[in-house]
């Protein structure tokens, strides 16, 4: 008998031989992952909101430079976390919307660095989703995106040189996409960067 997480109360009334525990455990794991992804995304939302609103800034000069540095690290981690969330079915829609808002609040180099780190960490099985998320978030006609793409190209090349080939599938797909989108002239302009 196939039971889902929603039917868990019926589990107590069934005999062991009647229950497909493999299917039940897969459903429980899926629901747990979905719940954990949603909870993690809520934390990322809260941090991104604080960054966007500028909370936590200090008035002291030494504290301010530390705060700016910390904010940059936090921005990168939030951006990277939102990119990962954009690759998960249950959190994709909300993550993509938040990324579209958040990208206008962070510097292009921070977004490019976070994106390249994400692309060099994403599992092979999620490479196409990562490319899809990146394409959805960054409009190629936007001037800010053009600057971002140049920074992303540099950052991806650096990231690819420090990660093993097996970790570069998504990064390579985005590099190819950038080259196809912008053409050979753009590629040649960035050849020595």
PDB file of C-alpha atoms in Angstrom:
ATOM      1  CA  UNK A   1       0.000   0.000   0.000  1.00  0.00           C
ATOM      2  CA  UNK A   2       1.454   3.377  -0.988  1.00  0.00           C
ATOM      3  CA  UNK A   3       1.229   5.985   1.710  1.00  0.00           C
ATOM      4  CA  UNK A   4       2.483   9.550   1.508  1.00  0.00           C
ATOM      5  CA  UNK A   5       3.586  11.861   4.268  1.00  0.00           C
ATOM      6  CA  UNK A   6       0.069  13.279   4.364  1.00  0.00           C
ATOM      7  CA  UNK A   7      -1.248   9.759   5.116  1.00  0.00           C
ATOM      8  CA  UNK A   8       1.178   9.123   7.979  1.00  0.00           C
ATOM      9  CA  UNK A   9      -1.589   8.653  10.549  1.00  0.00           C
ATOM     10  CA  UNK A  10      -2.845   5.656   8.528  1.00  0.00           C
ATOM     11  CA  UNK A  11       0.562   4.024   8.898  1.00  0.00           C
ATOM     12  CA  UNK A  12      -0.339   2.860  12.398  1.00  0.00           C
ATOM     13  CA  UNK A  13      -3.441   1.046  11.172  1.00  0.00           C
ATOM     14  CA  UNK A  14      -1.695  -0.962   8.398  1.00  0.00           C
ATOM     15  CA  UNK A  15       0.136  -4.215   8.709  1.00  0.00           C
ATOM     16  CA  UNK A  16       3.849  -4.037   7.848  1.00  0.00           C
ATOM     17  CA  UNK A  17       3.441  -6.239   4.790  1.00  0.00           C
ATOM     18  CA  UNK A  18       0.923  -3.837   3.252  1.00  0.00           C
ATOM     19  CA  UNK A  19       3.117  -0.707   3.389  1.00  0.00           C
ATOM     20  CA  UNK A  20       5.577   0.293   0.674  1.00  0.00           C
ATOM     21  CA  UNK A  21       8.160   1.740   3.055  1.00  0.00           C
ATOM     22  CA  UNK A  22      10.549   2.668   0.254  1.00  0.00           C
ATOM     23  CA  UNK A  23       7.937   4.905  -1.424  1.00  0.00           C
ATOM     24  CA  UNK A  24       6.868   6.282   1.969  1.00  0.00           C
ATOM     25  CA  UNK A  25      10.441   7.131   2.988  1.00  0.00           C
ATOM     26  CA  UNK A  26      11.111   8.800  -0.385  1.00  0.00           C
ATOM     27  CA  UNK A  27       8.028  10.959   0.090  1.00  0.00           C
ATOM     28  CA  UNK A  28       9.070  11.856   3.649  1.00  0.00           C
ATOM     29  CA  UNK A  29      12.592  12.795   2.443  1.00  0.00           C
ATOM     30  CA  UNK A  30      11.129  14.917  -0.363  1.00  0.00           C
ATOM     31  CA  UNK A  31       8.808  16.768   2.028  1.00  0.00           C
ATOM     32  CA  UNK A  32      11.651  17.259   4.514  1.00  0.00           C
ATOM     33  CA  UNK A  33      13.978  18.679   1.842  1.00  0.00           C
ATOM     34  CA  UNK A  34      11.232  20.991   0.652  1.00  0.00           C
ATOM     35  CA  UNK A  35      10.566  22.192   4.197  1.00  0.00           C
ATOM     36  CA  UNK A  36      14.289  22.729   4.868  1.00  0.00           C
ATOM     37  CA  UNK A  37      14.728  24.617   1.585  1.00  0.00           C
ATOM     38  CA  UNK A  38      11.804  26.890   2.440  1.00  0.00           C
ATOM     39  CA  UNK A  39      13.172  27.527   5.938  1.00  0.00           C
ATOM     40  CA  UNK A  40      16.647  28.331   4.587  1.00  0.00           C
ATOM     41  CA  UNK A  41      15.117  30.668   2.018  1.00  0.00           C
ATOM     42  CA  UNK A  42      13.224  32.506   4.773  1.00  0.00           C
ATOM     43  CA  UNK A  43      16.523  33.102   6.588  1.00  0.00           C
ATOM     44  CA  UNK A  44      18.117  34.352   3.363  1.00  0.00           C
ATOM     45  CA  UNK A  45      15.127  36.648   2.776  1.00  0.00           C
ATOM     46  CA  UNK A  46      15.535  38.152   6.248  1.00  0.00           C
ATOM     47  CA  UNK A  47      19.248  38.790   5.723  1.00  0.00           C
ATOM     48  CA  UNK A  48      18.688  40.256   2.255  1.00  0.00           C
ATOM     49  CA  UNK A  49      16.016  42.565   3.660  1.00  0.00           C
ATOM     50  CA  UNK A  50      18.457  43.829   6.291  1.00  0.00           C
ATOM     51  CA  UNK A  51      21.124  44.404   3.644  1.00  0.00           C
ATOM     52  CA  UNK A  52      18.695  46.219   1.347  1.00  0.00           C
ATOM     53  CA  UNK A  53      17.436  48.423   4.178  1.00  0.00           C
ATOM     54  CA  UNK A  54      20.996  49.091   5.354  1.00  0.00           C
ATOM     55  CA  UNK A  55      20.429  47.893   8.913  1.00  0.00           C
ATOM     56  CA  UNK A  56      23.427  47.279  11.093  1.00  0.00           C
ATOM     57  CA  UNK A  57      25.534  50.152   9.730  1.00  0.00           C
ATOM     58  CA  UNK A  58      27.765  51.756  12.275  1.00  0.00           C
ATOM     59  CA  UNK A  59      28.766  55.376  12.758  1.00  0.00           C
ATOM     60  CA  UNK A  60      32.368  54.704  13.878  1.00  0.00           C
ATOM     61  CA  UNK A  61      35.043  54.802  11.126  1.00  0.00           C
ATOM     62  CA  UNK A  62      36.744  51.484  12.016  1.00  0.00           C
ATOM     63  CA  UNK A  63      33.418  49.829  12.625  1.00  0.00           C
ATOM     64  CA  UNK A  64      32.101  51.253   9.343  1.00  0.00           C
ATOM     65  CA  UNK A  65      34.926  49.733   7.264  1.00  0.00           C
ATOM     66  CA  UNK A  66      34.382  46.414   9.027  1.00  0.00           C
ATOM     67  CA  UNK A  67      30.643  46.738   8.384  1.00  0.00           C
ATOM     68  CA  UNK A  68      31.190  47.431   4.653  1.00  0.00           C
ATOM     69  CA  UNK A  69      33.491  44.411   4.390  1.00  0.00           C
ATOM     70  CA  UNK A  70      31.030  42.247   6.292  1.00  0.00           C
ATOM     71  CA  UNK A  71      28.166  43.543   4.180  1.00  0.00           C
ATOM     72  CA  UNK A  72      30.041  42.560   0.991  1.00  0.00           C
ATOM     73  CA  UNK A  73      30.577  39.019   2.310  1.00  0.00           C
ATOM     74  CA  UNK A  74      26.942  38.824   3.424  1.00  0.00           C
ATOM     75  CA  UNK A  75      25.761  40.093   0.030  1.00  0.00           C
ATOM     76  CA  UNK A  76      27.800  37.420  -1.767  1.00  0.00           C
ATOM     77  CA  UNK A  77      26.475  34.650   0.467  1.00  0.00           C
ATOM     78  CA  UNK A  78      22.877  35.837   0.167  1.00  0.00           C
ATOM     79  CA  UNK A  79      23.173  36.128  -3.609  1.00  0.00           C
ATOM     80  CA  UNK A  80      24.733  32.664  -3.835  1.00  0.00           C
ATOM     81  CA  UNK A  81      22.055  31.212  -1.557  1.00  0.00           C
ATOM     82  CA  UNK A  82      19.297  32.725  -3.683  1.00  0.00           C
ATOM     83  CA  UNK A  83      20.890  31.243  -6.812  1.00  0.00           C
ATOM     84  CA  UNK A  84      20.888  27.798  -5.194  1.00  0.00           C
ATOM     85  CA  UNK A  85      17.252  28.313  -4.172  1.00  0.00           C
ATOM     86  CA  UNK A  86      16.432  29.180  -7.797  1.00  0.00           C
ATOM     87  CA  UNK A  87      17.488  25.628  -8.744  1.00  0.00           C
ATOM     88  CA  UNK A  88      14.995  23.976  -6.377  1.00  0.00           C
ATOM     89  CA  UNK A  89      11.452  23.486  -7.650  1.00  0.00           C
ATOM     90  CA  UNK A  90       9.730  24.438  -4.389  1.00  0.00           C
ATOM     91  CA  UNK A  91      11.673  27.687  -3.937  1.00  0.00           C
ATOM     92  CA  UNK A  92      12.492  28.727  -7.513  1.00  0.00           C
ATOM     93  CA  UNK A  93       9.739  31.265  -8.092  1.00  0.00           C
ATOM     94  CA  UNK A  94      10.326  33.174  -4.855  1.00  0.00           C
ATOM     95  CA  UNK A  95      14.107  33.013  -5.206  1.00  0.00           C
ATOM     96  CA  UNK A  96      14.084  34.355  -8.775  1.00  0.00           C
ATOM     97  CA  UNK A  97      11.826  37.255  -7.745  1.00  0.00           C
ATOM     98  CA  UNK A  98      14.073  38.065  -4.770  1.00  0.00           C
ATOM     99  CA  UNK A  99      17.200  37.850  -6.973  1.00  0.00           C
ATOM    100  CA  UNK A 100      15.720  40.324  -9.438  1.00  0.00           C
ATOM    101  CA  UNK A 101      15.186  42.768  -6.576  1.00  0.00           C
ATOM    102  CA  UNK A 102      18.439  42.004  -4.769  1.00  0.00           C
ATOM    103  CA  UNK A 103      20.685  42.313  -7.849  1.00  0.00           C
ATOM    104  CA  UNK A 104      19.860  46.013  -8.087  1.00  0.00           C
ATOM    105  CA  UNK A 105      20.966  46.513  -4.470  1.00  0.00           C
ATOM    106  CA  UNK A 106      24.418  44.947  -4.735  1.00  0.00           C
ATOM    107  CA  UNK A 107      27.474  45.916  -6.739  1.00  0.00           C
ATOM    108  CA  UNK A 108      27.899  44.130 -10.042  1.00  0.00           C
ATOM    109  CA  UNK A 109      31.275  42.673  -8.983  1.00  0.00           C
ATOM    110  CA  UNK A 110      29.691  41.164  -5.857  1.00  0.00           C
ATOM    111  CA  UNK A 111      26.932  39.582  -7.960  1.00  0.00           C
ATOM    112  CA  UNK A 112      29.473  38.293 -10.507  1.00  0.00           C
ATOM    113  CA  UNK A 113      31.715  36.764  -7.831  1.00  0.00           C
ATOM    114  CA  UNK A 114      28.755  35.137  -6.085  1.00  0.00           C
ATOM    115  CA  UNK A 115      27.411  33.835  -9.395  1.00  0.00           C
ATOM    116  CA  UNK A 116      30.721  32.298 -10.445  1.00  0.00           C
ATOM    117  CA  UNK A 117      31.186  30.645  -7.046  1.00  0.00           C
ATOM    118  CA  UNK A 118      27.661  29.280  -7.290  1.00  0.00           C
ATOM    119  CA  UNK A 119      28.270  27.983 -10.824  1.00  0.00           C
ATOM    120  CA  UNK A 120      31.450  26.194  -9.732  1.00  0.00           C
ATOM    121  CA  UNK A 121      29.619  24.555  -6.794  1.00  0.00           C
ATOM    122  CA  UNK A 122      26.306  23.541  -8.352  1.00  0.00           C
ATOM    123  CA  UNK A 123      25.999  19.775  -8.970  1.00  0.00           C
ATOM    124  CA  UNK A 124      26.150  18.559 -12.589  1.00  0.00           C
ATOM    125  CA  UNK A 125      22.514  17.492 -12.386  1.00  0.00           C
ATOM    126  CA  UNK A 126      21.502  21.107 -11.714  1.00  0.00           C
ATOM    127  CA  UNK A 127      23.723  22.744 -14.379  1.00  0.00           C
ATOM    128  CA  UNK A 128      20.861  23.313 -16.826  1.00  0.00           C
ATOM    129  CA  UNK A 129      18.671  24.747 -14.061  1.00  0.00           C
ATOM    130  CA  UNK A 130      21.515  27.039 -13.027  1.00  0.00           C
ATOM    131  CA  UNK A 131      21.868  28.305 -16.588  1.00  0.00           C
ATOM    132  CA  UNK A 132      18.100  28.790 -16.801  1.00  0.00           C
ATOM    133  CA  UNK A 133      18.056  30.740 -13.515  1.00  0.00           C
ATOM    134  CA  UNK A 134      20.949  32.946 -14.638  1.00  0.00           C
ATOM    135  CA  UNK A 135      19.236  33.638 -17.973  1.00  0.00           C
ATOM    136  CA  UNK A 136      15.955  34.486 -16.263  1.00  0.00           C
ATOM    137  CA  UNK A 137      17.553  36.869 -13.791  1.00  0.00           C
ATOM    138  CA  UNK A 138      19.863  38.821 -16.090  1.00  0.00           C
ATOM    139  CA  UNK A 139      18.363  40.604 -19.082  1.00  0.00           C
ATOM    140  CA  UNK A 140      21.004  40.838 -21.824  1.00  0.00           C
ATOM    141  CA  UNK A 141      19.592  44.135 -23.156  1.00  0.00           C
ATOM    142  CA  UNK A 142      20.165  45.895 -19.826  1.00  0.00           C
ATOM    143  CA  UNK A 143      23.365  48.038 -19.662  1.00  0.00           C
ATOM    144  CA  UNK A 144      23.985  47.039 -16.056  1.00  0.00           C
ATOM    145  CA  UNK A 145      23.765  43.406 -17.158  1.00  0.00           C
ATOM    146  CA  UNK A 146      26.334  44.058 -19.888  1.00  0.00           C
ATOM    147  CA  UNK A 147      28.787  45.270 -17.221  1.00  0.00           C
ATOM    148  CA  UNK A 148      27.811  42.318 -15.046  1.00  0.00           C
ATOM    149  CA  UNK A 149      28.492  39.901 -17.917  1.00  0.00           C
ATOM    150  CA  UNK A 150      31.998  41.290 -18.379  1.00  0.00           C
ATOM    151  CA  UNK A 151      32.678  40.926 -14.654  1.00  0.00           C
ATOM    152  CA  UNK A 152      31.106  37.455 -14.649  1.00  0.00           C
ATOM    153  CA  UNK A 153      33.355  36.377 -17.517  1.00  0.00           C
ATOM    154  CA  UNK A 154      36.469  37.381 -15.561  1.00  0.00           C
ATOM    155  CA  UNK A 155      35.208  35.825 -12.370  1.00  0.00           C
ATOM    156  CA  UNK A 156      34.199  32.564 -14.089  1.00  0.00           C
ATOM    157  CA  UNK A 157      37.622  32.222 -15.703  1.00  0.00           C
ATOM    158  CA  UNK A 158      39.223  32.671 -12.290  1.00  0.00           C
ATOM    159  CA  UNK A 159      36.820  30.240 -10.671  1.00  0.00           C
ATOM    160  CA  UNK A 160      37.344  27.634 -13.389  1.00  0.00           C
ATOM    161  CA  UNK A 161      41.094  27.830 -12.944  1.00  0.00           C
ATOM    162  CA  UNK A 162      40.808  27.034  -9.224  1.00  0.00           C
ATOM    163  CA  UNK A 163      38.187  24.249  -9.336  1.00  0.00           C
ATOM    164  CA  UNK A 164      38.465  20.732 -10.739  1.00  0.00           C
ATOM    165  CA  UNK A 165      36.956  20.038 -14.160  1.00  0.00           C
ATOM    166  CA  UNK A 166      34.152  18.025 -12.619  1.00  0.00           C
ATOM    167  CA  UNK A 167      32.958  21.108 -10.718  1.00  0.00           C
ATOM    168  CA  UNK A 168      32.844  23.348 -13.787  1.00  0.00           C
ATOM    169  CA  UNK A 169      29.933  21.969 -15.834  1.00  0.00           C
ATOM    170  CA  UNK A 170      27.495  24.814 -15.023  1.00  0.00           C
ATOM    171  CA  UNK A 171      30.264  27.421 -15.214  1.00  0.00           C
ATOM    172  CA  UNK A 172      31.281  26.181 -18.670  1.00  0.00           C
ATOM    173  CA  UNK A 173      27.642  26.241 -19.851  1.00  0.00           C
ATOM    174  CA  UNK A 174      27.325  29.867 -18.757  1.00  0.00           C
ATOM    175  CA  UNK A 175      30.658  30.757 -20.420  1.00  0.00           C
ATOM    176  CA  UNK A 176      29.454  29.244 -23.694  1.00  0.00           C
ATOM    177  CA  UNK A 177      26.116  31.029 -23.331  1.00  0.00           C
ATOM    178  CA  UNK A 178      27.887  34.365 -22.758  1.00  0.00           C
ATOM    179  CA  UNK A 179      30.040  33.836 -25.848  1.00  0.00           C
ATOM    180  CA  UNK A 180      27.038  32.840 -27.990  1.00  0.00           C
ATOM    181  CA  UNK A 181      24.982  35.773 -26.722  1.00  0.00           C
ATOM    182  CA  UNK A 182      27.630  38.467 -27.172  1.00  0.00           C
ATOM    183  CA  UNK A 183      29.521  37.136 -30.191  1.00  0.00           C
ATOM    184  CA  UNK A 184      33.171  36.852 -31.126  1.00  0.00           C
ATOM    185  CA  UNK A 185      33.918  40.597 -31.053  1.00  0.00           C
ATOM    186  CA  UNK A 186      32.883  40.780 -27.404  1.00  0.00           C
ATOM    187  CA  UNK A 187      34.940  37.670 -26.648  1.00  0.00           C
ATOM    188  CA  UNK A 188      38.029  39.125 -28.328  1.00  0.00           C
ATOM    189  CA  UNK A 189      37.626  42.376 -26.365  1.00  0.00           C
ATOM    190  CA  UNK A 190      37.816  40.341 -23.155  1.00  0.00           C
ATOM    191  CA  UNK A 191      40.478  37.870 -24.287  1.00  0.00           C
ATOM    192  CA  UNK A 192      43.291  39.393 -22.225  1.00  0.00           C
ATOM    193  CA  UNK A 193      41.251  40.331 -19.135  1.00  0.00           C
TER     194      UNK A 193
END
